[in-house]
Tab-separated table of C-alpha atoms in Angstrom:
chain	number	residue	atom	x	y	z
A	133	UNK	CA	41.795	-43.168	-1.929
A	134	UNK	CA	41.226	-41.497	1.580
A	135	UNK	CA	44.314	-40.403	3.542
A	136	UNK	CA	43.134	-42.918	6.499
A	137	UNK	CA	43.039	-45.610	3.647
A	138	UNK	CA	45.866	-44.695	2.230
A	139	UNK	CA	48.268	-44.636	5.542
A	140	UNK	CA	46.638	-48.015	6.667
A	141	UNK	CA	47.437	-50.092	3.677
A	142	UNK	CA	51.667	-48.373	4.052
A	143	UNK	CA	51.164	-49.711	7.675
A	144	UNK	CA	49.534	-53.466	6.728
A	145	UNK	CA	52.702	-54.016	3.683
A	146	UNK	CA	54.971	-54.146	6.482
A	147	UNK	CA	55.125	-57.511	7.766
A	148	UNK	CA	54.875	-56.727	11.781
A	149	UNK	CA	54.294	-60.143	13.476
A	150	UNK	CA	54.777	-59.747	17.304
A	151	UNK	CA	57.288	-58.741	18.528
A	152	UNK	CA	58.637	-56.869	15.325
A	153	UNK	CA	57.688	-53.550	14.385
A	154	UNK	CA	59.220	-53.849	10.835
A	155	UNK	CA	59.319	-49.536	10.775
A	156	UNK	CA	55.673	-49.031	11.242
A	157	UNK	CA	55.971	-46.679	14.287
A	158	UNK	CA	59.012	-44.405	12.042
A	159	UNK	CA	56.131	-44.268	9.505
A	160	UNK	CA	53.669	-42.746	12.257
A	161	UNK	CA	56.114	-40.666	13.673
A	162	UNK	CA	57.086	-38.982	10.339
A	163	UNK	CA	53.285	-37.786	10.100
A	164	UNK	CA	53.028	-36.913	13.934
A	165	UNK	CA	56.571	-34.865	13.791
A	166	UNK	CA	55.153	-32.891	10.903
A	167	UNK	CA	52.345	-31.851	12.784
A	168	UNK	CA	54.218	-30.764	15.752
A	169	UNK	CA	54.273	-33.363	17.932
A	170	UNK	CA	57.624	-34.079	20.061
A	171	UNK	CA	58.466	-38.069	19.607
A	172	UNK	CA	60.347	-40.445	22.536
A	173	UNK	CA	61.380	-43.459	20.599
A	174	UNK	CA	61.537	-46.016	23.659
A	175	UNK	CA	62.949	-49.261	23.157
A	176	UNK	CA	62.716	-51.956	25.559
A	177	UNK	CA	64.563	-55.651	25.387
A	178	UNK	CA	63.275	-56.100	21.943
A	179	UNK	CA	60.763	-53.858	21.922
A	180	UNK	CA	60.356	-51.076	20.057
A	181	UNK	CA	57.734	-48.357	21.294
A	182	UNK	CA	57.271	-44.831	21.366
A	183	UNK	CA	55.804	-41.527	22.955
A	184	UNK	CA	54.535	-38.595	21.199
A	185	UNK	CA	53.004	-35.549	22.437
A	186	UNK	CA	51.743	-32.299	21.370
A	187	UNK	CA	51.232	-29.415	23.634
A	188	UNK	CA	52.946	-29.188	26.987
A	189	UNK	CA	49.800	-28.419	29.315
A	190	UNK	CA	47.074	-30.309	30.678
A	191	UNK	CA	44.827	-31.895	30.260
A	192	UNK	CA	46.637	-34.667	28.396
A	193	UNK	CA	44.440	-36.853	26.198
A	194	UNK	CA	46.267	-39.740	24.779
A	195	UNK	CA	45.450	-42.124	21.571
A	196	UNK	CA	47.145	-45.914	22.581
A	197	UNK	CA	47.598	-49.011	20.238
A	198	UNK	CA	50.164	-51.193	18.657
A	199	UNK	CA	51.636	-52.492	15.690
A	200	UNK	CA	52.632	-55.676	15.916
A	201	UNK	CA	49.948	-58.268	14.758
A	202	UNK	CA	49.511	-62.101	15.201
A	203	UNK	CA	51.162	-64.910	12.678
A	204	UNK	CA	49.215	-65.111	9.764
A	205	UNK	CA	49.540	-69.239	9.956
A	206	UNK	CA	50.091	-70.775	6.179
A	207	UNK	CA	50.009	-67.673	3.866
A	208	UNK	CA	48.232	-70.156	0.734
A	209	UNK	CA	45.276	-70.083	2.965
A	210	UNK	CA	44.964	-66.159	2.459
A	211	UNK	CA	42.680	-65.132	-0.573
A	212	UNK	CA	44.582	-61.923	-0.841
A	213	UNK	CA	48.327	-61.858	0.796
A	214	UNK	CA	48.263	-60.781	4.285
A	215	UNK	CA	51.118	-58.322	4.017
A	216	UNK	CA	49.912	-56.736	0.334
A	217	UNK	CA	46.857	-54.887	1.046
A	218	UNK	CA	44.544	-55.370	-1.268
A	219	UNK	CA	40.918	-53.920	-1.860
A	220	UNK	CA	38.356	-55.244	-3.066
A	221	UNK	CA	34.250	-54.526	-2.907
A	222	UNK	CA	35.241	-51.474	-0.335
A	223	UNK	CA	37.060	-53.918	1.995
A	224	UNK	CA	40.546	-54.081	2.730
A	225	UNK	CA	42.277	-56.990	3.320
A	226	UNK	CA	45.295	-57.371	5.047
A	227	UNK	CA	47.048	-59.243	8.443
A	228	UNK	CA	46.256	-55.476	10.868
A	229	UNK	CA	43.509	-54.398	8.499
A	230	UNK	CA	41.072	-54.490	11.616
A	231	UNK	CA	43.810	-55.647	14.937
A	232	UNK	CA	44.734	-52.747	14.828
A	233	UNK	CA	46.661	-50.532	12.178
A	234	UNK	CA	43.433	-49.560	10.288
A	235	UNK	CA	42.883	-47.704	13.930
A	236	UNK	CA	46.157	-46.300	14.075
A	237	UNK	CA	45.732	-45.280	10.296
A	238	UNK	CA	42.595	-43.181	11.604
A	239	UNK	CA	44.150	-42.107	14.880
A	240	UNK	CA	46.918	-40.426	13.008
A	241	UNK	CA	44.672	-38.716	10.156
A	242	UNK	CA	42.314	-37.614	12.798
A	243	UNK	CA	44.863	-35.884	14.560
A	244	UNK	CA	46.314	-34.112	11.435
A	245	UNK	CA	42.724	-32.364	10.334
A	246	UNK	CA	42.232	-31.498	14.421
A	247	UNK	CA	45.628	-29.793	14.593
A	248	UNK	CA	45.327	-28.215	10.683
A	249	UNK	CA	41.852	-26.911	12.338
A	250	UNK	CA	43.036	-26.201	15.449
A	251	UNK	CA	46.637	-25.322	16.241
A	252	UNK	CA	46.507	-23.876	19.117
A	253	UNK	CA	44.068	-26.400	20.941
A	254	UNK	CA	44.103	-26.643	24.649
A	255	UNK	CA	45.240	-29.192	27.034
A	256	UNK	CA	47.827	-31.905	24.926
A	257	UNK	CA	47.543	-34.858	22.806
A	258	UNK	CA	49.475	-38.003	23.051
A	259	UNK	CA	50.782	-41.139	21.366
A	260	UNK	CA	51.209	-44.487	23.175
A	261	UNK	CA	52.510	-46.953	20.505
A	262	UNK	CA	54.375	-50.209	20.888
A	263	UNK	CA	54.741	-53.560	18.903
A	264	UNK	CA	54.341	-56.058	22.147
A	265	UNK	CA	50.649	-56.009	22.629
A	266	UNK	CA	50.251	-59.371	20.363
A	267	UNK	CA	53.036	-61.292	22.443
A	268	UNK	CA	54.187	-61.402	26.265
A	269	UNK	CA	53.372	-57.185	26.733
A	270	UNK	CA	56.125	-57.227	29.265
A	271	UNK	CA	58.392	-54.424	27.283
A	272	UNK	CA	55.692	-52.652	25.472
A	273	UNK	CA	52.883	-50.498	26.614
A	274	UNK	CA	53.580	-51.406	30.407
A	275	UNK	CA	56.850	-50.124	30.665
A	276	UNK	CA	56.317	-46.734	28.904
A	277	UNK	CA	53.732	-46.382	31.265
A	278	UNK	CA	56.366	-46.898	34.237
A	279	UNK	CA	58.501	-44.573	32.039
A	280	UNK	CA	55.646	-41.414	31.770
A	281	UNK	CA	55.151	-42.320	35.583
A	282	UNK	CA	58.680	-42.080	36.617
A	283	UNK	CA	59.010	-38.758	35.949
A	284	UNK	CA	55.518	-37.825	36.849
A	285	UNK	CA	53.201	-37.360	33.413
A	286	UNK	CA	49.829	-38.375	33.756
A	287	UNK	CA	47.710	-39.337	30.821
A	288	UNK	CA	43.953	-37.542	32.289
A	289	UNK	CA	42.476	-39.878	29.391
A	290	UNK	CA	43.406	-42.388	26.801
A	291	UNK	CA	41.394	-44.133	23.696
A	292	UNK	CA	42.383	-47.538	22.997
A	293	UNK	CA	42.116	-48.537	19.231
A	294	UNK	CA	41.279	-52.075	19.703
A	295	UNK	CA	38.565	-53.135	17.802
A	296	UNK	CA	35.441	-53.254	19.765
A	297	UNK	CA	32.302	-52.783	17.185
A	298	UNK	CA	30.499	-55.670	16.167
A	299	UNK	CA	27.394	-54.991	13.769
A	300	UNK	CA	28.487	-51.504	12.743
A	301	UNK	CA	31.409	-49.435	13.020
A	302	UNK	CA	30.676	-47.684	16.978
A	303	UNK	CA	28.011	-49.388	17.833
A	304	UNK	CA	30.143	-50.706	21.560
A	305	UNK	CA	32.601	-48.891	23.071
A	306	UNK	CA	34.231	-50.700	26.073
A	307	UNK	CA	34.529	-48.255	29.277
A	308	UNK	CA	36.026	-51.407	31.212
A	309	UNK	CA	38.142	-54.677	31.012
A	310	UNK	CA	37.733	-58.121	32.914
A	311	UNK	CA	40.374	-58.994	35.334
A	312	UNK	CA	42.463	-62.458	33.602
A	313	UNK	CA	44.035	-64.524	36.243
A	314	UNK	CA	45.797	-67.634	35.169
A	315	UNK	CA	46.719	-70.984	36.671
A	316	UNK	CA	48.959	-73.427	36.239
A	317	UNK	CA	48.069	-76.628	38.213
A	318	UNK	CA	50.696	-79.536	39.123
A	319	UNK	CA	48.323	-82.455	40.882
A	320	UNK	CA	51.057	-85.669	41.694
A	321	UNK	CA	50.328	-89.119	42.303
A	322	UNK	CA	52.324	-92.477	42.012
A	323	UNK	CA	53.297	-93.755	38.802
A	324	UNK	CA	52.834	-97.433	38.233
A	325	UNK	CA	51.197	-100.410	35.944
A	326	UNK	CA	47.562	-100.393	35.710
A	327	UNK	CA	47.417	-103.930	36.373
A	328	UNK	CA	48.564	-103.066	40.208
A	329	UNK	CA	46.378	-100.234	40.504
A	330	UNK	CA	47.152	-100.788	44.916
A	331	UNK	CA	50.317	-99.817	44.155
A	332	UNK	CA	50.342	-96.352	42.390
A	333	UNK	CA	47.930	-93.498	43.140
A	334	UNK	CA	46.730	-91.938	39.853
A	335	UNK	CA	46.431	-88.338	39.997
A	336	UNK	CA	43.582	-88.024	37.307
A	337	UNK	CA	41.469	-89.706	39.468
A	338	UNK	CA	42.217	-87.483	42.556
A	339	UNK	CA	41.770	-84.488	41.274
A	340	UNK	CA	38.984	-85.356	39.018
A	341	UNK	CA	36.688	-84.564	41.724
A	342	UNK	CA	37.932	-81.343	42.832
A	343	UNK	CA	38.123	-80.236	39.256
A	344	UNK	CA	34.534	-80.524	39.015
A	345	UNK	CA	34.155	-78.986	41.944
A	346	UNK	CA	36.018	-75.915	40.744
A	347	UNK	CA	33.857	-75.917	37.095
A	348	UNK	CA	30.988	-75.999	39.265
A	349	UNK	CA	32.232	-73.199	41.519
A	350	UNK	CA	29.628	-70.131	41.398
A	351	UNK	CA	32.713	-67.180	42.182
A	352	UNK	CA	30.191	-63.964	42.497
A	353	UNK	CA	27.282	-62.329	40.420
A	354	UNK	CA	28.898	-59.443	38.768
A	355	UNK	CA	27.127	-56.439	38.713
A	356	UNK	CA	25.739	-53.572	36.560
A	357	UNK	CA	29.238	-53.120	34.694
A	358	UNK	CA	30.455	-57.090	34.887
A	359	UNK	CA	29.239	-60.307	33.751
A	360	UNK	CA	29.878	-63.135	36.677
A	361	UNK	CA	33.302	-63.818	37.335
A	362	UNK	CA	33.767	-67.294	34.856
A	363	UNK	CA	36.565	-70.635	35.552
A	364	UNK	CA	38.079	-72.229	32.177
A	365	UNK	CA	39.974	-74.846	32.080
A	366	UNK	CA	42.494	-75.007	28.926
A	367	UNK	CA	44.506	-77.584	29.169
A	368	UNK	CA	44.672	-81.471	30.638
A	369	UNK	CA	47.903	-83.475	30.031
A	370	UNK	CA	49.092	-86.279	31.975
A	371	UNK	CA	50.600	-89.640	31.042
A	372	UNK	CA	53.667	-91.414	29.537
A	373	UNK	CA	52.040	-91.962	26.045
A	374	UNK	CA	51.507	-95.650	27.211
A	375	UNK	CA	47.833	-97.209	27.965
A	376	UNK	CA	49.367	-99.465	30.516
A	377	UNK	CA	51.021	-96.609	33.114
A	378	UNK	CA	49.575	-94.976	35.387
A	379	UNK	CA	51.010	-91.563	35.079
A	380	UNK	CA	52.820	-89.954	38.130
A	381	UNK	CA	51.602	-85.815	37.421
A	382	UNK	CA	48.767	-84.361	36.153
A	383	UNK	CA	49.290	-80.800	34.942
A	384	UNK	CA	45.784	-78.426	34.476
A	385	UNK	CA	45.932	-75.006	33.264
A	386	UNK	CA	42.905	-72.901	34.156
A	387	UNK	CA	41.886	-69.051	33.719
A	388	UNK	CA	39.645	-66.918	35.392
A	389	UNK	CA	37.888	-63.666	33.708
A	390	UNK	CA	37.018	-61.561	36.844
A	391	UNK	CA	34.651	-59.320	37.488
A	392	UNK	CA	35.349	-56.120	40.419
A	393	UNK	CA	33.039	-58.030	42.737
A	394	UNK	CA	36.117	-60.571	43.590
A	395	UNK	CA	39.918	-59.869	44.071
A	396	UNK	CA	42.920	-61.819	42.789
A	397	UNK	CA	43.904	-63.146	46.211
A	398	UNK	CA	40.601	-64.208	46.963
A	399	UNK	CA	39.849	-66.071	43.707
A	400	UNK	CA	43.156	-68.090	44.611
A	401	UNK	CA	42.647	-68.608	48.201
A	402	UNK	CA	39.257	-70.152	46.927
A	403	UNK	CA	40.621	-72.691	44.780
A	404	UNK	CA	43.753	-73.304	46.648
A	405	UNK	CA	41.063	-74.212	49.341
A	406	UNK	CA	39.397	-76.340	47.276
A	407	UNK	CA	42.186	-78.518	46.496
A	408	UNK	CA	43.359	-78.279	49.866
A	409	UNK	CA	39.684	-79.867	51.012
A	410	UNK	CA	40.411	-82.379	48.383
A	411	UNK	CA	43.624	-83.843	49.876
A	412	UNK	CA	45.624	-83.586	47.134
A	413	UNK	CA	49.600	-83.406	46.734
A	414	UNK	CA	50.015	-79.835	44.247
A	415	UNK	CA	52.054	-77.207	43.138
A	416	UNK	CA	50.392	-73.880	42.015
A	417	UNK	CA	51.623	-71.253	39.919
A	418	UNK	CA	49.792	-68.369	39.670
A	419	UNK	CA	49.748	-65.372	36.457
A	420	UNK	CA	47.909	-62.148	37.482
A	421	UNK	CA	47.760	-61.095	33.696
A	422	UNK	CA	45.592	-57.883	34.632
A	423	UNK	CA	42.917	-56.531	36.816
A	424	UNK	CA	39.673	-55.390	36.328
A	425	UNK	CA	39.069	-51.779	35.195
A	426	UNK	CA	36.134	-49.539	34.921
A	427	UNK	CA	35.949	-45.845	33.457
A	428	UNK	CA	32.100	-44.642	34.344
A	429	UNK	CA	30.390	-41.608	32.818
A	430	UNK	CA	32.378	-38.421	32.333
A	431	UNK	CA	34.855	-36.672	30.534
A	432	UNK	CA	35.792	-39.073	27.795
A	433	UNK	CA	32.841	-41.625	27.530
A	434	UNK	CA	30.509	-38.678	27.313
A	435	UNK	CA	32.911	-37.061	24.355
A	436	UNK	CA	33.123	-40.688	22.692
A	437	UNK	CA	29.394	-41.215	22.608
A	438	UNK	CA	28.511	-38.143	21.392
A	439	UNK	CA	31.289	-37.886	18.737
A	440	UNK	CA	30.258	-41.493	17.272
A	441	UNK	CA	26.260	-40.815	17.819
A	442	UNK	CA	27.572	-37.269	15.625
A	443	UNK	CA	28.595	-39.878	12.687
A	444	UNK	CA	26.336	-42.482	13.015
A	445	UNK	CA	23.453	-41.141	14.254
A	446	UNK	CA	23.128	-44.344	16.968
A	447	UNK	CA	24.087	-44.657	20.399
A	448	UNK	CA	26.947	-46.934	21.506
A	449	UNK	CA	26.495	-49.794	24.261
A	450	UNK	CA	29.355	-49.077	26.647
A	451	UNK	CA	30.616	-52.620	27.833
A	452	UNK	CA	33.295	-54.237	29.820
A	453	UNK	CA	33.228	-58.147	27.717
A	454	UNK	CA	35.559	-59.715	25.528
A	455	UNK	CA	39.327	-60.040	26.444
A	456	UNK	CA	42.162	-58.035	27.905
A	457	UNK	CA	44.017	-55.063	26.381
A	458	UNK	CA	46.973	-52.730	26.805
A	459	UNK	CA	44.475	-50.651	28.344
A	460	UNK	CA	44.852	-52.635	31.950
A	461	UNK	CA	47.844	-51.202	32.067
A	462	UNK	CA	46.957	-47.261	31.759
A	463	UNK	CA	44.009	-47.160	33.706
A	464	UNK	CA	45.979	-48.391	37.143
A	465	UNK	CA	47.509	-44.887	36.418
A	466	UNK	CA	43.852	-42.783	37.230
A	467	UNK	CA	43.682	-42.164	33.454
A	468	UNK	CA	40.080	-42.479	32.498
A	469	UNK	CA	40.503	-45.424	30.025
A	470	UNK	CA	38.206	-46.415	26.653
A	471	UNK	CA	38.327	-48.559	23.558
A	472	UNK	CA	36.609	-47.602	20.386
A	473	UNK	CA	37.606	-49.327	16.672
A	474	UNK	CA	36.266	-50.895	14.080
A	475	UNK	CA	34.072	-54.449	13.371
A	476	UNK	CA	36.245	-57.259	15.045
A	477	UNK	CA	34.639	-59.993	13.400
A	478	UNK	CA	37.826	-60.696	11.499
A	479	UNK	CA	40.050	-60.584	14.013
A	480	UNK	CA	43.587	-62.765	13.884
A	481	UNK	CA	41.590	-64.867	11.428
A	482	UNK	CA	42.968	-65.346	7.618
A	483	UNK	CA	42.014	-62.710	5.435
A	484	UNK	CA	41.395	-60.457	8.197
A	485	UNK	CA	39.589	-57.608	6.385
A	486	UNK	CA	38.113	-53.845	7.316
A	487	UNK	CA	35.296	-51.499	6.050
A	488	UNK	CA	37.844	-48.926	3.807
A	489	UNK	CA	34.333	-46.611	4.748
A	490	UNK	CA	34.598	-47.689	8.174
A	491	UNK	CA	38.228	-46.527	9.015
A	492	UNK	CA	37.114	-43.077	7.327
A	493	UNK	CA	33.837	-42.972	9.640
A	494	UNK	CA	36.421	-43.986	12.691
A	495	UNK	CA	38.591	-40.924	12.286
A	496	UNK	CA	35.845	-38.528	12.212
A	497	UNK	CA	34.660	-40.306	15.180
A	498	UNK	CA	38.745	-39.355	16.873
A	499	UNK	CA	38.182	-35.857	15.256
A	500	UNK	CA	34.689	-35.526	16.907
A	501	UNK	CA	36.830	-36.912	20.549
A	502	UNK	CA	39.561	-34.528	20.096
A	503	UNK	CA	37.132	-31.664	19.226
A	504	UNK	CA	35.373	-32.420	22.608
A	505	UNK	CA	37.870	-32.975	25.167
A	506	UNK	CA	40.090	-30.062	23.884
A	507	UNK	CA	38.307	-26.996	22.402
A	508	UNK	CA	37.591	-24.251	24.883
């Protein structure tokens, strides 16, 4: 059994579900102390995170990721127990196995052959770890980042260990993140008896047409980093469970992925526009969840493709799709931001399940990082 193997399935047996760390991060820090690095455990509300770093010079490459995971819904629907990790044909199973511990697993041995290798490195590594990625991510990575900016130390890059490959282990790397603006959409009417329809005003039917309006709404075209800017609507609910009453409110919850080409305020002003065209009688409450971000060629995209091309012998796409990470709140910093883990085609699904060969192929691919950004 590999090392990386080994430390991801003594991360995976403890049962971590958001916001609960359940003495994942001590684990990590035992290995990271042992290799010199100096440890900030950093608790927040519930929230247990920390900050490790090694070296005390720049420039200051940081490894970021978390160990909470999702619910694991009924645990008789697992083949294999979600919190016993279990292999079996070369693929462990295991709530984390891919979301994310198996990267934090490879993060950590990576960092133990660089240092055994390399002692006396330049520049610094770091560790930004915290168990509220999974859940609300309002005491987690976000405010260890106000905590490292508070007193003026600035990450110059960090690698995200989300898991971003799809066919093959490295194949995408994402240098970039989609803006997620949310909406929460209060539309009132008149509540009456559908027999007197002159009576009430139903607010289904008036907003009905401005919804479609809105689903219909072309927001910009991206651009050579972004997909368009895309409108979902999530949720409809309105009525008093009755088929004879019209209801009074209509509530509509809506999300926007956003490309650079379009701000927050001017996505809202848009559809507050909209409705405003529309006549309607609404309340709007608005959830800026993150902006867009963008790291382009250089330092650390150029170390991370040549360090996985080094493994795999392919070239990674770099791309900006799929959903939001703890990386939207680094990169606001000037860090130069990526994310690069393994196959996420099991992701917060039962028996969630990793490549064991993959996670060993991932930390050469750190090693290959470190040994770029930080060798003279």
């Amino acid at each position: 059994m590999s090392e990386t193997l080994d430390l991801a399935r003594q991360l995976i047996a403890r049962r971590s579900v958001t916001p609960e760390d359940a003495g994942c991060q001590e684990i990590m820090i035992q290995r990271l102390e042992a290799i010199g690095f100096h440890v900030e455990r950093l608790r927040f509300g519930e929230v247990d995170n920390f900050w490790a770093r090694r070296g005390e010079q720049g420039p200051l490459y940081a490894f970021a990721g978390h160990t909470d995971v999702v619910p694991t819904g009924p645990e008789t629907n697992w083949k294999y127990p979600p919190f016993e990790p279990t292999v079996v044909d070369g693929m462990l199973y295991g709530r984390g196995a891919a979301d994310m511990k198996g990267s934090l697993a490879a993060m950590v041995t990576a960092c133990e052959r660089f240092v055994a290798a390399h002692p006396d490195h330049k520049g610094s590594i770091g560790f930004l770890i915290t168990s509220d990625e999974e859940g609300p991510a309002v005491d987690g990575t976000v405010k260890v980042v106000q905590h490292l900016e508070a007193r003026g130390e600035k990450m110059t890059g960090c690698l995200v260990g989300e898991p971003t490959s799809t066919a093959r282990v490295g194949d995408v790397i994402k240098n970039g993140r989609r803006g997620s603006l949310g909406g929460i959409l209060r539309v009132r009417g008149v509540q009456g008896h559908v027999a007197y329809p002159q009576l009430a005003q139903n607010p289904i039917h008036l907003a009905a047409p401005a919804l479609a309006e809105l689903v219909a709404a072309s927001w910009d075209q991206g651009n050579a980093f972004f997909p368009a800017t895309t409108f979902q609507i999530t949720n409809i609910h309105a009525g008093t469970g009755a088929t004879n009453v019209i209801p009074g409110e209509l509530e509509v919850w809506f999300n926007f992925r956003f490309s650079t080409e379009v701000t927050a305020e001017q996505l809202e002003r848009r559809v507050e526009a909209i409705l405003d065209r529309h006549g309607l009688d609404y309340g709007l409450d608005w959830t800026l969840s993150g902006q867009p971000f963008l790291t382009p060629r250089g330092e650390l995209v150029d170390a991370a493709c040549a360090a996985v091309e080094a493994v795999t012998g392919q070239t990674p796409a770099l791309s900006t799709t799929g959903g939001t990470s703890d990386g939207r709140f680094i990169a606001p910093t000037g860090a130069q931001v990526l994310e690069l883990g393994p196959l996420n085609a099991t992701i917060h699904k039962v028996d969630e399940c990793v490549s064991a060969e993959d996670l060993d192929l991932l930390s050469q691919m750190y090693e290959g990082i470190l040994q770029r950004l930080l060798l003279a």
